Coordinates of C-alpha atoms and ligand atoms in Angstrom, one line a residue:
M370 CA 70.9 103.6 119.9
S371 CA 67.4 103.3 120.3
D372 CA 65.4 100.6 122.4
R373 CA 65.0 98.8 120.3
K374 CA 64.7 94.6 120.8
A375 CA 65.5 91.8 119.1
I376 CA 64.0 88.3 120.4
L377 CA 66.4 85.1 120.1
H378 CA 64.3 82.3 120.4
I379 CA 65.6 78.9 121.5
E380 CA 64.5 75.8 122.3
G381 CA 64.6 74.7 125.2
M382 CA 65.6 78.0 126.2
A383 CA 64.6 81.5 127.6
P384 CA 63.9 84.0 124.5
I385 CA 67.2 86.3 125.0
E386 CA 66.4 89.4 124.3
L387 CA 68.8 91.9 122.7
P388 CA 69.1 94.7 121.4
I389 CA 69.1 97.1 118.3
Y390 CA 70.8 100.2 117.0
S391 CA 70.6 102.4 114.4
G392 CA 73.1 104.3 112.5
T393 CA 72.7 107.6 110.8
T394 CA 72.3 105.8 107.9
G395 CA 73.0 102.5 107.3
P396 CA 71.5 98.5 108.0
D397 CA 70.7 99.0 111.8
V398 CA 73.1 95.8 113.6
I399 CA 71.5 93.8 116.6
D400 CA 73.7 93.9 119.4
V401 CA 75.0 90.0 119.8
R402 CA 77.1 90.3 123.0
S403 CA 75.4 89.0 125.8
L404 CA 75.0 85.7 123.5
V405 CA 78.1 84.0 125.4
S406 CA 76.8 84.3 128.8
K407 CA 74.1 82.4 127.5
G408 CA 76.9 79.4 125.9
I409 CA 76.1 80.7 122.5
F410 CA 78.2 82.1 119.6
T411 CA 77.6 83.5 117.0
Y412 CA 78.3 82.4 113.1
D413 CA 80.0 84.3 110.6
P414 CA 82.4 83.2 108.4
G415 CA 83.8 86.3 106.3
F416 CA 82.0 88.7 108.7
V417 CA 79.3 88.4 105.3
S418 CA 76.8 89.9 108.4
T419 CA 79.4 91.4 111.0
A420 CA 79.8 94.6 112.3
S421 CA 83.0 94.8 114.2
C422 CA 82.9 98.2 114.9
E423 CA 81.4 102.0 115.5
S424 CA 82.6 103.8 113.1
K425 CA 82.8 107.6 111.4
I426 CA 85.1 107.8 109.2
T427 CA 83.3 106.3 105.7
Y428 CA 80.0 105.2 104.4
I429 CA 79.7 102.7 101.7
D430 CA 76.0 101.5 100.8
G431 CA 76.6 98.5 98.2
D432 CA 72.7 98.9 96.6
K433 CA 73.0 102.0 95.5
G434 CA 76.8 102.6 94.7
V435 CA 77.7 105.0 97.2
L436 CA 80.5 105.3 99.3
L437 CA 81.3 108.8 101.4
H438 CA 84.4 109.9 103.1
R439 CA 82.5 112.1 106.7
G440 CA 79.6 112.0 104.0
Y441 CA 81.5 113.7 101.3
P442 CA 80.8 111.8 98.1
I443 CA 83.9 109.5 96.5
E444 CA 82.7 111.2 93.5
E445 CA 82.9 115.3 94.8
L446 CA 85.6 114.8 95.8
A447 CA 87.8 112.9 93.5
N448 CA 87.1 116.1 91.5
N449 CA 88.1 119.0 93.2
S450 CA 89.8 117.9 95.8
S451 CA 93.0 116.9 96.7
Y452 CA 94.5 114.1 98.6
L453 CA 96.4 115.8 101.7
E454 CA 93.4 117.6 101.7
T455 CA 91.0 114.6 101.7
C456 CA 94.3 112.5 104.7
Y457 CA 92.9 115.7 106.7
L458 CA 88.8 114.5 106.1
L459 CA 89.4 111.4 107.5
I460 CA 91.2 111.9 110.4
Y461 CA 90.0 114.9 111.8
G462 CA 86.4 114.7 110.0
E463 CA 85.6 118.4 108.8
L464 CA 87.5 119.3 105.5
P465 CA 91.3 121.8 106.5
T466 CA 90.3 125.9 106.1
T467 CA 92.6 127.4 104.2
E468 CA 95.0 128.0 106.4
Q469 CA 94.7 124.4 108.1
L470 CA 95.3 123.0 105.0
A471 CA 98.3 124.7 104.1
D472 CA 99.9 123.5 107.9
F473 CA 98.7 120.5 107.1
E474 CA 100.5 119.4 103.5
E475 CA 104.1 121.6 105.8
Q476 CA 103.8 119.5 107.9
V477 CA 103.9 116.7 106.2
S478 CA 106.1 117.3 103.7
K479 CA 108.8 118.1 105.8
K480 CA 107.3 114.1 107.3
T481 CA 108.6 113.2 104.2
M482 CA 112.7 112.7 104.3
V483 CA 113.5 108.8 105.9
H484 CA 116.2 107.6 108.7
E485 CA 118.8 107.3 107.0
Q486 CA 120.2 104.2 108.5
L487 CA 117.0 102.7 106.1
V488 CA 118.6 102.0 103.2
N489 CA 120.8 99.6 104.6
L490 CA 117.8 97.7 105.3
F491 CA 116.7 97.9 101.8
R492 CA 120.0 96.5 100.6
G493 CA 119.7 92.7 102.3
F494 CA 116.9 92.8 100.3
R495 CA 117.5 90.3 96.4
R496 CA 117.2 93.2 93.6
D497 CA 114.8 90.9 92.9
A498 CA 112.0 91.2 95.6
H499 CA 108.6 92.0 95.1
P500 CA 107.9 96.1 96.4
M501 CA 105.7 94.6 98.8
A502 CA 107.6 92.7 100.3
I503 CA 109.6 95.0 100.7
M504 CA 107.1 97.7 102.1
C505 CA 106.2 94.9 104.6
G506 CA 110.1 95.0 106.0
V507 CA 110.9 98.4 106.8
V508 CA 107.1 99.9 107.0
G509 CA 107.6 97.2 110.1
A510 CA 111.2 98.5 110.7
L511 CA 109.8 102.2 111.5
S512 CA 109.7 101.8 115.2
A513 CA 113.1 100.5 115.1
F514 CA 114.0 104.3 113.9
Y515 CA 110.6 106.4 115.3
H516 CA 110.2 104.7 118.5
D517 CA 109.9 108.2 120.5
R518 CA 106.7 109.2 120.8
L519 CA 104.4 106.6 120.4
D520 CA 102.4 106.3 123.7
I521 CA 98.7 105.1 122.0
S522 CA 97.0 107.0 124.7
D523 CA 97.7 110.1 122.9
E524 CA 96.0 112.2 121.1
A525 CA 99.2 114.1 119.5
H526 CA 102.0 111.3 119.8
R527 CA 99.2 109.4 118.0
E528 CA 99.2 112.0 115.2
E529 CA 102.5 112.3 115.0
S530 CA 102.8 108.7 113.9
A531 CA 100.2 109.4 111.2
L532 CA 102.1 112.6 110.1
R533 CA 104.6 109.7 109.2
L534 CA 103.8 107.6 108.3
I535 CA 101.4 109.3 105.5
G536 CA 104.9 111.2 104.8
K537 CA 106.7 108.5 104.8
M538 CA 105.0 106.2 102.7
P539 CA 105.7 108.0 100.1
T540 CA 108.8 108.3 100.1
L541 CA 109.9 104.4 101.0
A542 CA 107.6 103.2 98.2
A543 CA 109.9 105.4 95.1
M544 CA 112.6 103.6 96.8
S545 CA 111.3 99.7 97.1
Y546 CA 110.9 100.7 93.1
K547 CA 114.5 102.1 92.9
Y548 CA 116.2 99.3 94.5
S549 CA 114.7 97.6 91.8
I550 CA 116.0 99.3 89.2
G551 CA 119.2 99.5 90.5
Q552 CA 119.0 103.1 90.5
P553 CA 120.2 105.2 93.4
F554 CA 117.3 107.2 95.6
M555 CA 116.5 110.3 95.5
Y556 CA 115.4 112.5 98.1
P557 CA 112.5 114.1 98.6
R558 CA 111.5 118.1 97.7
N559 CA 109.7 120.5 100.3
D560 CA 109.0 122.5 97.1
L561 CA 107.3 120.6 95.3
N562 CA 103.4 118.9 96.4
Y563 CA 103.0 115.2 97.9
S564 CA 101.8 113.6 94.1
E565 CA 104.1 115.7 92.2
N566 CA 107.2 114.9 95.4
F567 CA 106.4 110.9 94.7
L568 CA 106.8 111.1 90.2
H569 CA 109.8 112.4 90.9
M570 CA 111.3 110.2 93.4
M571 CA 109.9 107.6 91.9
F572 CA 111.9 108.9 87.9
G573 CA 113.9 111.9 88.3
N574 CA 118.2 110.8 88.8
P575 CA 120.9 112.4 90.1
C576 CA 122.0 113.6 86.5
E577 CA 119.2 116.3 85.6
E578 CA 116.6 118.4 87.4
S579 CA 113.3 116.6 87.8
K580 CA 110.2 117.5 85.1
V581 CA 107.2 116.3 86.7
D582 CA 104.3 116.2 84.3
P583 CA 101.1 118.2 86.1
V584 CA 98.8 116.2 84.4
L585 CA 100.7 113.1 84.8
A586 CA 100.7 114.3 89.0
R587 CA 96.9 115.6 88.7
A588 CA 95.7 112.1 88.0
M589 CA 98.2 110.1 90.6
D590 CA 96.4 112.3 93.3
K591 CA 92.9 111.2 91.8
I592 CA 93.9 107.4 92.4
F593 CA 95.5 108.4 95.2
M594 CA 92.4 109.9 96.9
L595 CA 90.4 106.6 95.3
H596 CA 92.1 104.6 97.2
A597 CA 92.2 106.9 101.0
D598 CA 89.9 104.2 103.1
H599 CA 86.9 102.0 102.3
E600 CA 85.4 100.9 105.8
Q601 CA 86.4 98.0 107.3
N602 CA 87.8 95.9 104.3
A603 CA 90.1 93.4 104.9
S604 CA 93.4 95.0 105.6
T605 CA 91.7 98.1 108.0
S606 CA 90.0 95.1 109.7
T607 CA 93.0 94.0 109.9
V608 CA 95.0 97.2 111.3
R609 CA 92.0 97.7 114.1
L610 CA 92.7 94.1 115.4
A611 CA 96.6 94.4 115.5
G612 CA 95.9 98.3 117.6
S613 CA 93.2 96.4 119.1
S614 CA 96.3 94.3 121.4
G615 CA 98.3 98.5 121.6
A616 CA 100.4 97.0 119.0
N617 CA 102.6 100.3 118.5
P618 CA 100.8 101.8 114.7
F619 CA 103.6 101.2 112.4
A620 CA 103.4 97.5 113.2
C621 CA 100.2 98.1 112.8
I622 CA 99.9 99.5 108.8
A623 CA 102.8 96.9 108.0
S624 CA 100.1 93.2 109.2
G625 CA 97.5 95.9 106.2
I626 CA 100.1 96.4 103.7
A627 CA 100.4 92.3 104.9
A628 CA 96.9 91.3 104.6
L629 CA 96.1 94.0 100.8
W630 CA 99.1 91.9 99.4
G631 CA 96.3 89.2 98.2
P632 CA 94.9 89.5 95.4
A633 CA 91.2 89.3 96.2
H634 CA 92.0 92.4 97.6
G635 CA 95.0 95.2 97.0
G636 CA 96.5 92.5 94.8
A637 CA 94.1 92.7 92.4
N638 CA 95.3 96.1 89.8
E639 CA 98.3 93.8 90.1
A640 CA 96.0 91.1 89.0
V641 CA 93.5 92.8 86.5
L642 CA 96.7 93.4 84.4
D643 CA 98.0 90.3 84.2
M644 CA 95.1 88.7 82.9
L645 CA 94.0 91.7 80.5
E646 CA 97.4 91.3 79.4
E647 CA 97.4 87.0 79.5
I648 CA 93.8 87.4 76.9
G649 CA 96.1 90.2 74.9
D650 CA 92.5 90.2 72.4
V651 CA 89.7 91.0 71.9
S652 CA 89.3 87.5 70.7
Q653 CA 89.8 86.1 73.4
I654 CA 87.3 87.5 75.8
D655 CA 84.7 84.5 75.1
T656 CA 86.6 82.1 76.2
F657 CA 87.6 83.8 79.7
I658 CA 84.3 84.4 80.6
A659 CA 83.8 81.2 80.0
K660 CA 87.0 80.0 82.5
A661 CA 85.9 82.7 84.6
K662 CA 82.1 81.0 85.0
D663 CA 83.2 77.4 85.1
K664 CA 83.3 76.5 88.5
N665 CA 86.1 73.8 88.4
D666 CA 88.2 76.4 87.2
P667 CA 89.8 78.6 90.2
F668 CA 90.7 81.6 87.6
R669 CA 88.2 85.3 88.4
L670 CA 88.0 88.1 86.8
M671 CA 90.2 90.4 88.2
G672 CA 88.8 93.6 88.5
F673 CA 85.0 92.4 89.7
G674 CA 82.6 91.9 91.5
H675 CA 82.7 93.0 95.5
R676 CA 81.8 92.4 99.1
V677 CA 79.7 95.2 99.5
Y678 CA 79.1 96.5 96.1
K679 CA 76.1 94.8 94.4
N680 CA 75.7 98.5 91.8
F681 CA 78.7 100.3 90.2
D682 CA 81.5 100.5 92.6
P683 CA 81.7 104.6 92.7
R684 CA 85.6 105.0 92.3
A685 CA 85.8 102.4 88.9
K686 CA 83.5 104.9 87.8
V687 CA 86.1 108.3 88.1
M688 CA 88.7 105.7 87.1
R689 CA 87.8 105.0 84.2
Q690 CA 87.1 108.9 83.2
T691 CA 90.7 109.2 84.5
C692 CA 92.1 106.7 82.0
D693 CA 89.5 107.9 79.4
E694 CA 91.2 111.3 80.5
V695 CA 94.8 110.3 80.9
L696 CA 95.8 107.9 77.9
D697 CA 93.9 111.4 75.9
L698 CA 96.7 113.5 77.3
L699 CA 99.1 111.2 76.8
G700 CA 98.3 110.5 72.9
I701 CA 97.5 107.0 73.5
E702 CA 95.5 106.1 70.8
D703 CA 93.2 102.9 71.2
D704 CA 95.2 101.4 73.8
P705 CA 94.8 97.1 73.4
L706 CA 94.6 96.9 77.0
L707 CA 91.8 99.9 78.0
Q708 CA 90.1 97.8 74.1
I709 CA 90.7 95.1 75.9
A710 CA 89.1 96.1 79.9
K711 CA 85.4 98.3 77.9
R712 CA 85.0 95.5 75.6
L713 CA 85.2 92.6 79.2
E714 CA 83.4 95.0 81.2
Q715 CA 80.1 95.6 78.2
I716 CA 80.7 91.3 77.7
A717 CA 80.5 90.7 82.0
L718 CA 77.5 93.6 82.3
E719 CA 75.6 91.1 79.7
D720 CA 76.5 88.1 80.9
E721 CA 73.4 86.4 83.2
Y722 CA 76.0 85.0 85.4
F723 CA 77.5 88.9 86.2
I724 CA 74.3 90.4 86.1
Q725 CA 72.6 87.5 88.5
R726 CA 75.4 88.2 91.0
K727 CA 75.6 91.1 90.4
L728 CA 79.7 91.3 89.7
Y729 CA 81.1 94.8 88.4
P730 CA 84.0 96.5 88.0
N731 CA 85.9 97.2 91.4
V732 CA 88.5 100.4 92.3
D733 CA 90.7 97.8 91.0
F734 CA 89.4 96.6 87.1
Y735 CA 90.1 100.1 85.5
S736 CA 93.1 101.8 88.2
G737 CA 96.4 99.5 86.1
I738 CA 96.1 101.1 83.5
I739 CA 96.4 104.3 83.8
L740 CA 98.9 103.5 86.1
K741 CA 101.1 101.7 82.8
A742 CA 100.0 104.9 81.1
I743 CA 102.1 106.9 84.0
G744 CA 104.8 104.3 83.5
I745 CA 105.1 102.5 86.5
P746 CA 105.7 99.0 86.5
T747 CA 102.9 96.2 87.2
S748 CA 105.0 94.8 89.9
M749 CA 103.8 98.4 92.3
F750 CA 100.6 99.0 91.6
T751 CA 99.8 97.4 94.8
V752 CA 102.3 99.9 97.0
I753 CA 101.0 102.7 95.3
F754 CA 97.1 101.4 97.2
A755 CA 99.5 100.8 100.0
M756 CA 100.6 104.2 100.5
A757 CA 96.7 106.2 99.2
R758 CA 95.2 103.4 102.3
T759 CA 97.3 104.2 104.8
V760 CA 95.9 107.4 105.4
G761 CA 92.8 104.9 105.9
W762 CA 94.1 103.1 107.5
I763 CA 95.7 105.3 110.3
A764 CA 92.8 107.2 111.2
H765 CA 90.2 104.3 111.4
W766 CA 93.3 102.7 114.4
H767 CA 93.1 106.5 115.4
E768 CA 89.0 106.6 115.8
M769 CA 89.6 103.0 117.4
H770 CA 92.0 104.1 119.8
S771 CA 89.9 107.9 120.9
G772 CA 87.7 105.7 122.8
P773 CA 86.9 102.5 124.7
Y774 CA 87.7 99.5 123.1
R775 CA 88.4 96.1 123.8
I776 CA 90.7 94.1 122.3
G777 CA 89.4 91.9 119.3
R778 CA 89.5 87.8 120.0
P779 CA 87.0 85.6 117.7
R780 CA 85.4 82.8 118.9
Q781 CA 84.5 79.5 117.2
L782 CA 82.8 77.0 116.1
Y783 CA 84.7 73.8 117.0
T784 CA 84.4 70.4 114.8
G785 CA 87.2 68.8 116.7
E786 CA 88.4 66.1 118.3
T787 CA 86.9 65.8 122.0
A788 CA 88.9 65.2 125.0
R789 CA 90.4 61.4 124.8
E790 CA 93.5 59.9 126.3
Y791 CA 97.3 59.6 125.4
P792 CA 97.8 55.8 124.9
K793 CA 99.8 54.6 127.3
K794 CA 103.4 53.7 125.5
Ligands
LIG2283 C1 89.5 95.4 97.1 O1 86.1 95.3 100.7 C2 86.7 96.0 100.0 O2 86.4 97.0 100.5 C3 87.8 96.3 99.6 C4 88.2 97.0 98.1 C5 89.1 98.4 99.6 O3 88.9 99.4 99.2 O4 89.4 98.4 100.2 O5 87.3 97.7 97.8 C6 89.6 96.7 96.7 O6 89.6 94.7 97.2 C7 88.2 95.4 95.6 C8 87.6 93.7 95.3 C9 89.4 93.6 94.3 N1 89.6 91.9 93.8 C10 88.9 91.6 93.3 O7 89.3 91.7 92.1 C11 89.2 90.0 92.9 C12 88.0 89.1 91.5 N2 87.0 89.7 92.7 C13 86.5 88.2 93.9 O8 88.1 87.5 94.4 C14 85.1 87.8 94.5 O9 84.3 88.9 94.0 C15 85.9 89.1 96.5 C16 86.5 88.7 96.4 C17 86.2 90.7 96.0 C18 84.1 89.5 97.3 O10 84.0 88.0 96.6 P1 83.2 88.0 98.5 O11 82.0 89.0 98.5 O12 83.5 86.5 99.1 O13 82.4 86.4 96.9 P2 81.7 85.8 96.7 O14 83.3 84.6 96.1 O15 81.0 84.3 97.4 O16 81.5 85.8 95.4 C19 80.3 85.6 94.7 C20 79.1 84.3 93.6 C21 80.3 83.3 93.5 O17 79.6 82.3 92.6 P3 78.8 81.5 93.2 O18 79.5 80.5 94.9 O19 77.4 82.1 94.5 O20 77.9 80.2 92.0 O21 79.9 85.6 93.1 C22 81.3 84.5 92.1 C23 82.2 83.2 93.4 O22 82.1 82.4 92.6 N3 82.4 85.7 92.2 C24 83.1 86.2 90.7 C25 83.9 86.3 91.2 N4 83.8 87.1 92.4 C26 82.7 86.6 92.7 N5 83.3 84.6 89.4 C27 84.0 84.8 89.3 N6 84.8 86.4 88.5 C28 84.9 86.9 89.6 N7 85.7 88.3 90.1

C-alpha cells in the first residue's frame, strides 16, 4: 500500500483525502470507504470502475488481452498443464511438485462419488428440465448431505469442501445429462483421469466397456482449463457475496451456478450455438450483423464483446486453435457452424461498429463448436462451464475466508418517494 492520496473537492465541503493503493500490476485503486462518514456514496452500477476486493489469484489486462493465473499465462497453462494441476495452482498459489499433484489427483478421485440418496433428488425433476436447473438444485442440496466439516473458519474444512466440489461436479453434471436422456447413471471410475472420467460418465453405459478417446479427453481438459477462473466476473462476485454472509460453500457455489446461467455470462456458449444454427448459412451473416448493430433490435452477437477485454480474449484464441485440431482429428471437414463462426468473426472484426466498441470474440465464441464435436448437447454447454469454473469460485471463496472480510452490503442512489402519510380512511 502506498501513501499516495486522491483529494476530492466537493462544493461546500472541506477537501476529502482518499488513500490510493497500487497492486503488483494493473490499475491503482482509490479507497473510498471513508466517504460514508461524510454522507456520500460512490455510484457505479454494473461495477465498471469498482474493485470489490484484493486478490492474488487471477490477473486480466483487458487492453493487452492478457490472462494470468497466479502469474502463469493462460496460453502456457492450456498448452502444457492439466485441469487438476491448474486447480492446485489456483487454490494453493504455486504449481504442485510431481508428488503433490499425484496426491491431489488421488484425493479428488476419491471424492467423485456422490451420496447414493442424491439419486432420489434427480427423480423429482421433469426429464426435460434444463441441466442447469438441475445443477442449481443438486449442488445446493450437497450441504444437506455433507454437513460435516463445514466450519468455514477451519482451513482444513475449506480444503475438504474444495476437493468435494471439484470431485463431485463432473459426476453431478453427467447425472443431469443421463437423467435428461433416460439412461442409467454411470459411476465414476478411479482408474481414469479427470476428463476421461467425465466423458465415461457422460457417454458410457452399463452394457459395454467404456472407450474414451484420449484426444477428446485432452480437448475436454483444455476446455476445463480455459474456463477455470476469471477474476471478479459476475458469478465469482456472486459467490464472494454469498460467502461474505458465512453461507456454506455448497450454497455459495449454487449461487455462482445460478449467476453463470444468464446468456450475458456463461449461458452465452449455448446462445452462440443457437445463433450459429439460426444464421444457418454464411449468406445470412450480413443480416445478423445488421441486427446486432440495430439499437432497436435486442439481438446481440453472442460470444462477442467483454466487460474487460478490449482486445482478443486470449482464451478465444486457444479455443479457436483447439477447434481446428479437434475437428481435424475427428475428420470433420468444413464444419458448417465453424465456417459460419470464422466468417462472422472476420466480418465483425472489419466492421466499424465492432471496431469502435472494441468488440472481439470471447471465450464462448468457439467453445460450443468443440463441445458439439465431442458429442455434448447444447443444453449441457453452460453446465461444462459451471463444472470448470467451480475451482475458480471455490478458490476465491477460500481466499476471502483466509483473511479478514466483512459482509458485502452495497448502498444505492434512492430516487423513490420521500416520507408521506398513509391516507386516513
Ligand atoms: C463471459 O466477466 C467475465 O470475465 C465473464 C467471462 C468469464 O470467464 O467469467 O469472461 C465469461 O461471460 C463472457 C461474455 C459472454 N457473453 C456474451 O458473449 C454475450 C454477448 N456480449 C454482450 O452481452 C456484452 O458484450 C457483455 C455482457 C459481455 C459485456 O457487456 P458490457 O461490458 O456491459 O458492455 P455493454 O453492454 O455496455 O456494451 C458496450 C457497447 C454497447 O453499444 P453502445 O450502447 O455503446 O452503442 O457495445 C455494444 C453495446 O450495445 N455491444 C454489443 C455486443 N456487446 C456489446 N453489440 C452487439 N453484440 C454484442 N455482443
